[in-house]
Coordinates of C-alpha atoms and ligand atoms in Angstrom, one line a residue:
X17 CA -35.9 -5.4 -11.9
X18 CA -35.0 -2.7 -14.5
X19 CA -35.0 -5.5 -17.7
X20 CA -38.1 -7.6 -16.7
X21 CA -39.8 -6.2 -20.1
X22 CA -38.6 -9.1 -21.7
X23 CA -39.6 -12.0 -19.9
X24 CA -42.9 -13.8 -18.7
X25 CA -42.0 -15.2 -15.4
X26 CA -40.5 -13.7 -12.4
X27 CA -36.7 -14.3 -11.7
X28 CA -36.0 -17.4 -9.4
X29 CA -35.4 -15.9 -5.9
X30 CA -32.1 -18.1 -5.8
X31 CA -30.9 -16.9 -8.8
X32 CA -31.6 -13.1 -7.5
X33 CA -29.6 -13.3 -4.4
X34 CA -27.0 -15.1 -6.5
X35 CA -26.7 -12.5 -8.8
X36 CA -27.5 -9.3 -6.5
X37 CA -24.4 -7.0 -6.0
X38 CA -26.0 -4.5 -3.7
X39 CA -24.6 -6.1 -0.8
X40 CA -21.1 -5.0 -1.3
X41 CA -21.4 -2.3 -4.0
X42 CA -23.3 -0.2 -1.9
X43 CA -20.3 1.2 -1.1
X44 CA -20.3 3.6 -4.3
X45 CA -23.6 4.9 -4.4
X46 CA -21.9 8.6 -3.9
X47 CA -20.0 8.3 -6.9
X48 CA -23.1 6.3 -8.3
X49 CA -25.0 9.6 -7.8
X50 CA -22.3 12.1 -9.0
X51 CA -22.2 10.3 -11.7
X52 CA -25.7 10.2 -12.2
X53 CA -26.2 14.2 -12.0
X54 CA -23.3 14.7 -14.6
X55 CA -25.2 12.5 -17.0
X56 CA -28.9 13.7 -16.7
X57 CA -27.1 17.5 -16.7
X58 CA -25.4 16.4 -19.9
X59 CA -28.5 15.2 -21.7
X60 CA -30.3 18.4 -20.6
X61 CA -27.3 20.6 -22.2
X62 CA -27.5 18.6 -25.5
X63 CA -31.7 18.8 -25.7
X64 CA -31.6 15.2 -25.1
X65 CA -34.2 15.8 -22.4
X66 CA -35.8 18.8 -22.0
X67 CA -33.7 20.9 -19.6
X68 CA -36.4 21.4 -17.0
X69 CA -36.8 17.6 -16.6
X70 CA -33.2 17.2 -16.5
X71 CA -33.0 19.7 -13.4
X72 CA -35.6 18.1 -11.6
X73 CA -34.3 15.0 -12.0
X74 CA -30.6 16.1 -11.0
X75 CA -31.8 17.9 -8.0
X76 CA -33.9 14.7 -6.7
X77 CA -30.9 12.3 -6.9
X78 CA -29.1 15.4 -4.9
X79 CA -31.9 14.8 -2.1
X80 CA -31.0 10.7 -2.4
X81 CA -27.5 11.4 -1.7
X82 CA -28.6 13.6 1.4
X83 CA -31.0 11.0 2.2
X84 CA -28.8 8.3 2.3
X85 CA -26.1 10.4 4.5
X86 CA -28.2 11.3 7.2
X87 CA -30.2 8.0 7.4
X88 CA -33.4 8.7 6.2
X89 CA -33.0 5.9 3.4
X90 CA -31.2 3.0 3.9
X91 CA -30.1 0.7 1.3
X92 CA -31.5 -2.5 1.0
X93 CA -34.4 -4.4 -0.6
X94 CA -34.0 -6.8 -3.5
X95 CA -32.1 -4.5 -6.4
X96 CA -29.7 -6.1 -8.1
X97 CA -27.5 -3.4 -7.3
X98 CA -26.6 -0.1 -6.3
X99 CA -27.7 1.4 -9.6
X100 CA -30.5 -0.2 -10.1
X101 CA -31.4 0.6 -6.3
X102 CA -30.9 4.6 -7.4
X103 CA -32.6 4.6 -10.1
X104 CA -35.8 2.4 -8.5
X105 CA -35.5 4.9 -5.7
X106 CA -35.3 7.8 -8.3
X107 CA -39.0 6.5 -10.2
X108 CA -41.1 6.0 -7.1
X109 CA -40.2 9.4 -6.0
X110 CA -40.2 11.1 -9.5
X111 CA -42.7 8.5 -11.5
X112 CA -42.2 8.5 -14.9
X113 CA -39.1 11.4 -15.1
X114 CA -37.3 9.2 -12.8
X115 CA -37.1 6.4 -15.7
X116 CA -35.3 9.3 -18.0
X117 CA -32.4 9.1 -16.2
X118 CA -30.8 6.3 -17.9
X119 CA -31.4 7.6 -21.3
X120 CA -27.9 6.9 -23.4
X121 CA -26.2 4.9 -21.0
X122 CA -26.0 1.4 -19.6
X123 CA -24.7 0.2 -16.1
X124 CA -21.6 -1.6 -18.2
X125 CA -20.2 2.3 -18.7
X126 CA -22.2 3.4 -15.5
X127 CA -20.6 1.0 -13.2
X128 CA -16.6 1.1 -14.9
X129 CA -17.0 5.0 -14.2
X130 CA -18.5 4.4 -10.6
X131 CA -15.4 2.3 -9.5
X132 CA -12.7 4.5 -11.0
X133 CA -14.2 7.4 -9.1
X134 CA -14.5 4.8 -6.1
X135 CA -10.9 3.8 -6.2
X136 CA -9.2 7.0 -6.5
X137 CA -10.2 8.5 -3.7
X138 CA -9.5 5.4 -1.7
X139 CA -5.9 6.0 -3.4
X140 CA -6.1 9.5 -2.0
X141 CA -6.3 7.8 1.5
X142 CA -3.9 5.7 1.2
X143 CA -1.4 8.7 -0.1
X144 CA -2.3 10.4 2.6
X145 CA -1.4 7.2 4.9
X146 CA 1.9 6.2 3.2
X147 CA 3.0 10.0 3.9
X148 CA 2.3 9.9 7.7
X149 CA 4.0 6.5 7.6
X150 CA 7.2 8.0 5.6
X151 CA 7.2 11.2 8.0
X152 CA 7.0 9.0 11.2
X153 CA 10.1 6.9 9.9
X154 CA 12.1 9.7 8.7
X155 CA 11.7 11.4 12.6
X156 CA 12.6 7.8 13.8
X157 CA 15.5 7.8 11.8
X158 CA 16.9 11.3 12.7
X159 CA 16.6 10.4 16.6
X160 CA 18.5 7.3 15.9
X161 CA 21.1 8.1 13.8
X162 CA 23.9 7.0 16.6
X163 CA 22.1 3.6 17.3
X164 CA 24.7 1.7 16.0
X165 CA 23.4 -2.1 15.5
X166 CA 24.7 -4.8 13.4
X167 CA 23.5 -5.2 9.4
X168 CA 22.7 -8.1 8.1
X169 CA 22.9 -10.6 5.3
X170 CA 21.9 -14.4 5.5
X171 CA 20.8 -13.0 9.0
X172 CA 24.3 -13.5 10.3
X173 CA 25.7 -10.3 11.4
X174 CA 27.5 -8.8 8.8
X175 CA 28.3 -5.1 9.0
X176 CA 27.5 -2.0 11.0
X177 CA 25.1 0.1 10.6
X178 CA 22.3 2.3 12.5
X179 CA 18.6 2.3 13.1
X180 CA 18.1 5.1 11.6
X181 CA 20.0 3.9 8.6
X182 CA 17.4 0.8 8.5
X183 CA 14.8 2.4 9.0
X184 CA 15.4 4.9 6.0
X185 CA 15.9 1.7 4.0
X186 CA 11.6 1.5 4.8
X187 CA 10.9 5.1 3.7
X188 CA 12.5 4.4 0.2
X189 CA 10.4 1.9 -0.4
X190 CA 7.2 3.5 1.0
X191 CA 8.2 6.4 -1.1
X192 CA 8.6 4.1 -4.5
X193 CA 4.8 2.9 -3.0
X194 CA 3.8 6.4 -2.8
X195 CA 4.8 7.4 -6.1
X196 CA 3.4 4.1 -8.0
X197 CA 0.6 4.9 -6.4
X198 CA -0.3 8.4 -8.0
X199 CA 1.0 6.9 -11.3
X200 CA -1.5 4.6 -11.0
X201 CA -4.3 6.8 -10.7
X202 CA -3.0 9.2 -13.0
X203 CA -3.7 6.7 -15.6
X204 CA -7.2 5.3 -14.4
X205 CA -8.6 8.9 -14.3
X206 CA -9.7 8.3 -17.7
X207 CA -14.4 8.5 -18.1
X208 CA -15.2 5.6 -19.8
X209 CA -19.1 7.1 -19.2
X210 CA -20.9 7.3 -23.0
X211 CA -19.1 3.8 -23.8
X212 CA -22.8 2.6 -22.9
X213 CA -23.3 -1.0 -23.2
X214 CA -20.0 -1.4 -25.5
X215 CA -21.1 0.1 -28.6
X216 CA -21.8 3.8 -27.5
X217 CA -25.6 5.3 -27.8
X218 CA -27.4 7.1 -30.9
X219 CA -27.9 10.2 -29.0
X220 CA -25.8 12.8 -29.4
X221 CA -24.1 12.6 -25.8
X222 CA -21.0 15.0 -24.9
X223 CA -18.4 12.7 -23.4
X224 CA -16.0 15.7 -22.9
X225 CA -18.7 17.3 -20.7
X226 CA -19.3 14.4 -17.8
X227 CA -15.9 13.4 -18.3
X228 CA -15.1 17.1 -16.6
X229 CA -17.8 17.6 -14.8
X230 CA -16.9 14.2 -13.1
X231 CA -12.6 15.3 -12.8
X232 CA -11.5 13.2 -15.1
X233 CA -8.8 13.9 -17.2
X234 CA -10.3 12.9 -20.5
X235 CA -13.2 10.3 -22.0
X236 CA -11.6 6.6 -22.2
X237 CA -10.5 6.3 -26.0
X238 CA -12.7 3.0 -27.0
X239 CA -16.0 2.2 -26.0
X240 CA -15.5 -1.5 -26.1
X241 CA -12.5 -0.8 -23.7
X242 CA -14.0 1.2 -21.8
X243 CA -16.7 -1.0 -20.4
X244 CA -14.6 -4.0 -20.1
X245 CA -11.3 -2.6 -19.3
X246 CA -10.5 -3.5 -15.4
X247 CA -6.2 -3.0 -15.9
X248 CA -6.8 -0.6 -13.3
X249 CA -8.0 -2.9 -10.4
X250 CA -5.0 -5.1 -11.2
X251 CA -2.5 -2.1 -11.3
X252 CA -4.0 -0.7 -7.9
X253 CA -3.9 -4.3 -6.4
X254 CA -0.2 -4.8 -7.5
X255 CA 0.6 -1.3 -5.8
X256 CA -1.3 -2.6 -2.7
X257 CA 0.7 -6.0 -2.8
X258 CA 3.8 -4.2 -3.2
X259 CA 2.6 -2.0 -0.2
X260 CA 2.0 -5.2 2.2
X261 CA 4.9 -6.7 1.0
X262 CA 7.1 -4.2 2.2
X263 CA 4.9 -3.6 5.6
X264 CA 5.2 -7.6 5.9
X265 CA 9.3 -7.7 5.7
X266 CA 9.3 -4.8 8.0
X267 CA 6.5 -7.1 10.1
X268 CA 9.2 -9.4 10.3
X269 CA 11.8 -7.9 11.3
X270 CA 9.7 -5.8 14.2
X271 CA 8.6 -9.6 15.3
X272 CA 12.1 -10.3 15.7
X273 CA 13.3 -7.1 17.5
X274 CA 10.9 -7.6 20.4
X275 CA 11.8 -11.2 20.8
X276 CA 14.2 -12.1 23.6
X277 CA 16.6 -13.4 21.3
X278 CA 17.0 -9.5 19.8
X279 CA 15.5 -6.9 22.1
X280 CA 16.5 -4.3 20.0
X281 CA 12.8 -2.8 20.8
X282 CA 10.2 -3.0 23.3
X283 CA 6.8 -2.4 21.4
X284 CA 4.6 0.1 23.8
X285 CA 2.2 -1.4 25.9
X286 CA -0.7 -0.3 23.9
X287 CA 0.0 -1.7 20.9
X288 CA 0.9 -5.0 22.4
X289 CA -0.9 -8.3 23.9
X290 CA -0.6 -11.0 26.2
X291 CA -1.8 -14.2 26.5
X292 CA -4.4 -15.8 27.8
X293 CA -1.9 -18.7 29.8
X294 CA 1.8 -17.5 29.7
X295 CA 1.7 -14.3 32.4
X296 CA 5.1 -13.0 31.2
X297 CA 4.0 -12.7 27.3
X298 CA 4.1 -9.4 25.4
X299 CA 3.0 -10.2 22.3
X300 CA 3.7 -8.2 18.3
X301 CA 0.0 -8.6 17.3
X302 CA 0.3 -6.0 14.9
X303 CA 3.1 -6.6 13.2
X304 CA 2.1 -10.5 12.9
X305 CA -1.4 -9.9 11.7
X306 CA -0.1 -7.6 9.2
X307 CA 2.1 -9.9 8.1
X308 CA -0.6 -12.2 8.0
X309 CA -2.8 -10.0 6.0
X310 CA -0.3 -9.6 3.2
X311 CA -1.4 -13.2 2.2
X312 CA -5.5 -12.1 1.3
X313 CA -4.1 -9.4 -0.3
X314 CA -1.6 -11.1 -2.6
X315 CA -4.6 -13.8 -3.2
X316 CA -7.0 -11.4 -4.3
X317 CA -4.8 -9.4 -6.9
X318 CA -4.3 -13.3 -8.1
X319 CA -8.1 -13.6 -8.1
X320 CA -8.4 -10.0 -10.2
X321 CA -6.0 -11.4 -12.7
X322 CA -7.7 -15.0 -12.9
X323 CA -11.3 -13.5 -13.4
X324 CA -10.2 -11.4 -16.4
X325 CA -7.6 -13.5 -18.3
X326 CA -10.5 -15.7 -20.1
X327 CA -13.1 -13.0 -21.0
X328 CA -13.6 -11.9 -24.6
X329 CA -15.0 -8.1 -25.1
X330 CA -16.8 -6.7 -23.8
X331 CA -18.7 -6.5 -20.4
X332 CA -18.9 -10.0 -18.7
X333 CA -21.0 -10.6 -15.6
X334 CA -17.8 -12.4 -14.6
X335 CA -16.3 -8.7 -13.7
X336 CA -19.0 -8.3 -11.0
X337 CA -16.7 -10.4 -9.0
X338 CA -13.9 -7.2 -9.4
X339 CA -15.4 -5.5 -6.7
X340 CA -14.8 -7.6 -3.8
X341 CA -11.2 -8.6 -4.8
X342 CA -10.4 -4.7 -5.0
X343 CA -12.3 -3.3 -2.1
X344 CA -10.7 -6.4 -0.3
X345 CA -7.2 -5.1 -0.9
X346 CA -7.9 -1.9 -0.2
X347 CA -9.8 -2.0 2.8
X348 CA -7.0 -4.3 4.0
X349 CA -4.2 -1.8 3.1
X350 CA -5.8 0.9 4.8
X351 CA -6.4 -1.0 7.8
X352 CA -3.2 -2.4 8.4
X353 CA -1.5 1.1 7.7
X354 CA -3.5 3.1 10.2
X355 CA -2.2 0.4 12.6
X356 CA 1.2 0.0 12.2
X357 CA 2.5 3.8 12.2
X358 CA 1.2 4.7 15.1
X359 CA 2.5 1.1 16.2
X360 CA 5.8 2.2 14.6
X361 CA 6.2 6.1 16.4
X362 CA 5.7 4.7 19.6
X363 CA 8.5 1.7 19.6
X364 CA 11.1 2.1 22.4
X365 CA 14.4 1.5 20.9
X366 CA 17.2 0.1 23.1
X367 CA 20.5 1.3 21.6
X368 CA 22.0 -0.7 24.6
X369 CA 20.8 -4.2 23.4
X370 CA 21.5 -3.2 19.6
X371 CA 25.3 -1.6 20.4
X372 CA 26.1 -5.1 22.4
X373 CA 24.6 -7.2 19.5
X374 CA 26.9 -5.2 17.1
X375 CA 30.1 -5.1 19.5
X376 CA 29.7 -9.5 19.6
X377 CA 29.4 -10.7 16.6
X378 CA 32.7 -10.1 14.5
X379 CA 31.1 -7.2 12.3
X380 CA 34.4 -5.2 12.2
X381 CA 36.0 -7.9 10.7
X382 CA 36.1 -6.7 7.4
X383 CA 37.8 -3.3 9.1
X384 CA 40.3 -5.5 10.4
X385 CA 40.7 -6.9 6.6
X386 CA 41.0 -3.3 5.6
X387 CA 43.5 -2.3 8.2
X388 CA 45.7 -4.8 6.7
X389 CA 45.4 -3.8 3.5
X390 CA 46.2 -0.1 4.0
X391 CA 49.2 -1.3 5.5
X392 CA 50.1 -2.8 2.4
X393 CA 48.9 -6.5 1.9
X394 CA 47.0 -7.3 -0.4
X395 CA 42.9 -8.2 0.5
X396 CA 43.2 -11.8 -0.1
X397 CA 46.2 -12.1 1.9
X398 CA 44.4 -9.9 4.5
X399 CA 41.4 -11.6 4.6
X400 CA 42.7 -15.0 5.3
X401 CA 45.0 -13.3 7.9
X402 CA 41.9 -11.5 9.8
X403 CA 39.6 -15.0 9.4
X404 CA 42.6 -16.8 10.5
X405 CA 42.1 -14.8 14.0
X406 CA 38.3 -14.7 14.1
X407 CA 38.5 -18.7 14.0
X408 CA 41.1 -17.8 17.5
X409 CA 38.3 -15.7 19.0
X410 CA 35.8 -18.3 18.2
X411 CA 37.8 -21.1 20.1
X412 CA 38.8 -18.7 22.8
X413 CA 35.2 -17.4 23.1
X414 CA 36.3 -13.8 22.7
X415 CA 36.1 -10.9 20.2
X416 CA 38.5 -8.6 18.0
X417 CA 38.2 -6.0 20.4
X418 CA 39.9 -7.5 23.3
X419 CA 42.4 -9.4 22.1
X420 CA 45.6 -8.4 22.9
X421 CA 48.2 -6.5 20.4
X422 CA 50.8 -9.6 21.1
X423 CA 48.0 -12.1 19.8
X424 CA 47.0 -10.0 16.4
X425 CA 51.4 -9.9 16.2
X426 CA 51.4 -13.0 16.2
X427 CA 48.7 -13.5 13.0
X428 CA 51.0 -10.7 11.2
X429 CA 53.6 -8.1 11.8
X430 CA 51.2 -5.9 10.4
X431 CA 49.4 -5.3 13.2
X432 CA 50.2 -2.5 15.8
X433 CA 48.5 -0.5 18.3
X434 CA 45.7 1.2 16.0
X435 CA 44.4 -1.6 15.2
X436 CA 41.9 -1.3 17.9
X437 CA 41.1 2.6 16.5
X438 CA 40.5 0.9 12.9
X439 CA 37.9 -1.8 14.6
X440 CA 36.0 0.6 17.1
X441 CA 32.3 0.4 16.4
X442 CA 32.7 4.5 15.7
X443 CA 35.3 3.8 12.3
X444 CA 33.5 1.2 11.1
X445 CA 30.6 3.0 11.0
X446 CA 31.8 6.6 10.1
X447 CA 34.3 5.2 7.6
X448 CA 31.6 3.8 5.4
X449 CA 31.1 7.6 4.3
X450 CA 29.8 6.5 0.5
X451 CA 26.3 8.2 -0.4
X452 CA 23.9 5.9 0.9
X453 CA 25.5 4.5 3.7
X454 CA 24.9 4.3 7.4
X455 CA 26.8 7.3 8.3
X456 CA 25.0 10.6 10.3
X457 CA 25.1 12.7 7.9
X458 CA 24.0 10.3 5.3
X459 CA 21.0 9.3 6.7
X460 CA 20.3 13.1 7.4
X461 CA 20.7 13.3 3.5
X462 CA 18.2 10.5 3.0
X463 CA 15.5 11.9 5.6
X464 CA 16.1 15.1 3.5
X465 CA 15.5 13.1 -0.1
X466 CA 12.4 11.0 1.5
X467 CA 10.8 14.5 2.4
X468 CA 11.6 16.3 -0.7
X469 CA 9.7 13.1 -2.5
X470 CA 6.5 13.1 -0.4
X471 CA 6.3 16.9 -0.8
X472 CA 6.0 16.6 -4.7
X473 CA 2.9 14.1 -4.5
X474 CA 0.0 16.5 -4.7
X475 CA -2.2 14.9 -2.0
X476 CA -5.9 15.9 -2.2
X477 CA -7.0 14.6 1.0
Ligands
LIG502 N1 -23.5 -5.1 -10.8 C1 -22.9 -5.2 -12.1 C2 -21.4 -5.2 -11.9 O1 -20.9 -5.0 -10.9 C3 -23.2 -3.9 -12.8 C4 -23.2 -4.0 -14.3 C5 -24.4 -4.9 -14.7 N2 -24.5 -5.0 -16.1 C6 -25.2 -5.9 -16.7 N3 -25.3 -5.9 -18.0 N4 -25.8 -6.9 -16.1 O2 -20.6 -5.5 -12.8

């Protein structure tokens, strides 16, 4: 224990493994040790420590690192956690020097500069995984640009559009993810290392040094903040809930597709299931656990935001309980986006099944409405005229398509032989030529715009 100075009995062993983080802050002992170097470097370079010591105590927690990458030491035992493990590990290989180390500094600024570094590289990762999700829909798209199937709103078929067209729909979002995301970490790259307990340290340090050393783009401004500042968990976990979010609508609707009911895709075999009873059952696993998943994830960026809104400045052993929330979401993000795209690029769509959905259910309607009106009547006139003859088609069980002229004559003397040109799948679709809309050559513009966007996040990974 690196405070027992102060007390005459041993810690109760319940209250140990109540308290102990190692468990699942392991995790960081990389950045734990980077972090480490920079500040025993710094305190050489300021006379703090004699240089010499400061080199061989650098160069030792270089051989922990290696250590702990190949195997040779594992991490365990009873430290309380995985800075106190480094720095135990650090004096029975160095003796005294090793206790040097944490000269100046105090795991409250030790650990706050350990999980920044942490969490934006697992931000890299995800970048780098929101990109390969954006490029696979934006090639989706482009091959599907003539899959004409119906929109939606209420989920009653409303207007025509494409697969590609929804699809691109996705990559906006995922884009808006990818971009909040590098926001994000633009503004937790800030070193809140030196803040040491919460009150800074009476030697003279030089936070502008590890704060480089460690790529960061500056020392956090207040030490008080600095050591009890966590906004940056909650921003990250509202980036990651926006993330599932959006993979859990577009869960939803892949669910759907595959059923029976839709059939607008098959899922490929190997990223399907069966069951263990019904023989003829393929199964969206994927999609539904990810939709599933979204649920932990929203409940842990609740927890983050419960755990902090009580705590007065500065550190709290409350925040210990950050780290499992946030490696929570973002293990869970990671996870469920390495699944899904490759779940996604290998859907096979049937343009068959979607073209028949969109040729039954009334979606040119509106066309028919607008027909009318170009003729001259006015839309409200139109529109009662055109759901005058929908509530025919539905009594006749039949569509706008086949009627015949002397039937759409007898709604209004409006109607003539074009009519069926005006409510072909084709004009609806291509007609609908505003930026944005379903057209070829707007999605085209859209794949364009979602590639132009990825391109501009620098992606370090
Ligand atoms: N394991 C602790 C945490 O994760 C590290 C900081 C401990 N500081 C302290 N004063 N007990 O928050």
């Amino acid at each position: 224990m690196l405070w027992k100075g102060r007390f005459d009995k041993e810690v109760n062993q319940q209250v140990n493994d109540f308290n102990t983080s190692l468990p699942f802050d392991q995790r960081m002992y990389k950045e734990d040790i980077t972090g480490s170097i920079a500040h025993v470097k710094m305190l050489g370079m300021q006379g703090i420590i004699p240089e010499d010591e400061s080199k061989v105590i650098a160069a030792e927690l270089a051989h922990i690192l290696a250590d702990i990458e190949t195997g040779h030491l594992i991490i365990g035992g009873d430290a309380e956690d995985i800075h106190s493990f480094i720095e135990g590990e650090l004096t029975a290989r160095l003796g005294d020097l090793g206790k040097k180390l944490h000269t100046g500094r105090s795991r409250n600024d030790q650990v706050a500069t350990d999980l920044r570094m942490y969490l934006r590289f697992e931000i890299d990762l995800m970048n780098a995984q929101l990109n390969n999700l954006i490029q696979t829909l934006c090639a989706l798209a482009e091959t599907n640009t003539d899959a004409i199937m119906p929109g939606y709103t209420h989920l009653q078929r409303a207007q025509p559009v494409t697969f590609g067209h929804h699809l691109m729909a996705y990559a906006a979002m995922f884009v808006r993810d990818l971009e909040r995301l590098t926001d994000c970490a633009k503004r937790m790259n800030e070193c809140p290392l030196g803040s040491g307990a919460l009150a800074g340290t009476t030697y003279p340090i030089d936070r502008f040094q590890t704060a480089q050393a460690l790529g960061f783009d500056r020392p956090m401004m207040n030490s008080l903040d600095g050591v009890s500042d966590r906004d940056y968990c909650v921003e990250l976990a509202n980036c990651c809930s926006l993330i599932m979010m959006h993979l859990s609508r577009f869960s939803e609707e892949v669910i759907l597709w595959c059923s029976s009911e839709f059939k607008f895709i098959t899922l490929d075999d190997a990223f399907a299931t069966g069951s263990s009873m019904m023989p003829q059952k393929k199964n969206p696993d994927v999609a539904e656990l990810v939709r599933g998943k979204s649920g932990r994830v929203f409940g842990a960026h609740l927890a983050l935001l419960t755990l902090l809104k009580g705590l007065p400045l500065a550190y709290n052993k409350d925040m210990q309980e950050d780290k499992e929330a946030i490696f929570d979401i973002v293990d869970t993000v990671k996870i469920c986006l390495q699944t899904f795209t490759p779940m996604l690029a290998s859907v096979h769509v049937q343009k068959d099944k979607m073209r028949a959905a969109a040729a039954k259910g009334f979606i040119n309607a509106t066309d028919a409405a607008d027909y009318l009106t170009k003729k001259g009547m006015p839309f409200r006139e139109a529109y009662r005229v055109v759901g005058a003859l929908v509530g025919h088609c539905v009594k006749e069980s039949t569509t706008l398509e086949a009627l015949p002229l002397e039937t759409y004559q007898a709604f209004s003397e409006a109607f003539s032989e074009d009519i069926y040109q005006a409510i072909s799948l084709e004009t609806c679709l291509n007609e609908r030529a505003s930026d944005g809309g379903p057209t070829k050559e707007s999605v085209l513009k859209q794949v364009e715009q979602c590639r132009k966007a990825i391109k501009k996040e620098t992606l370090t990974v």
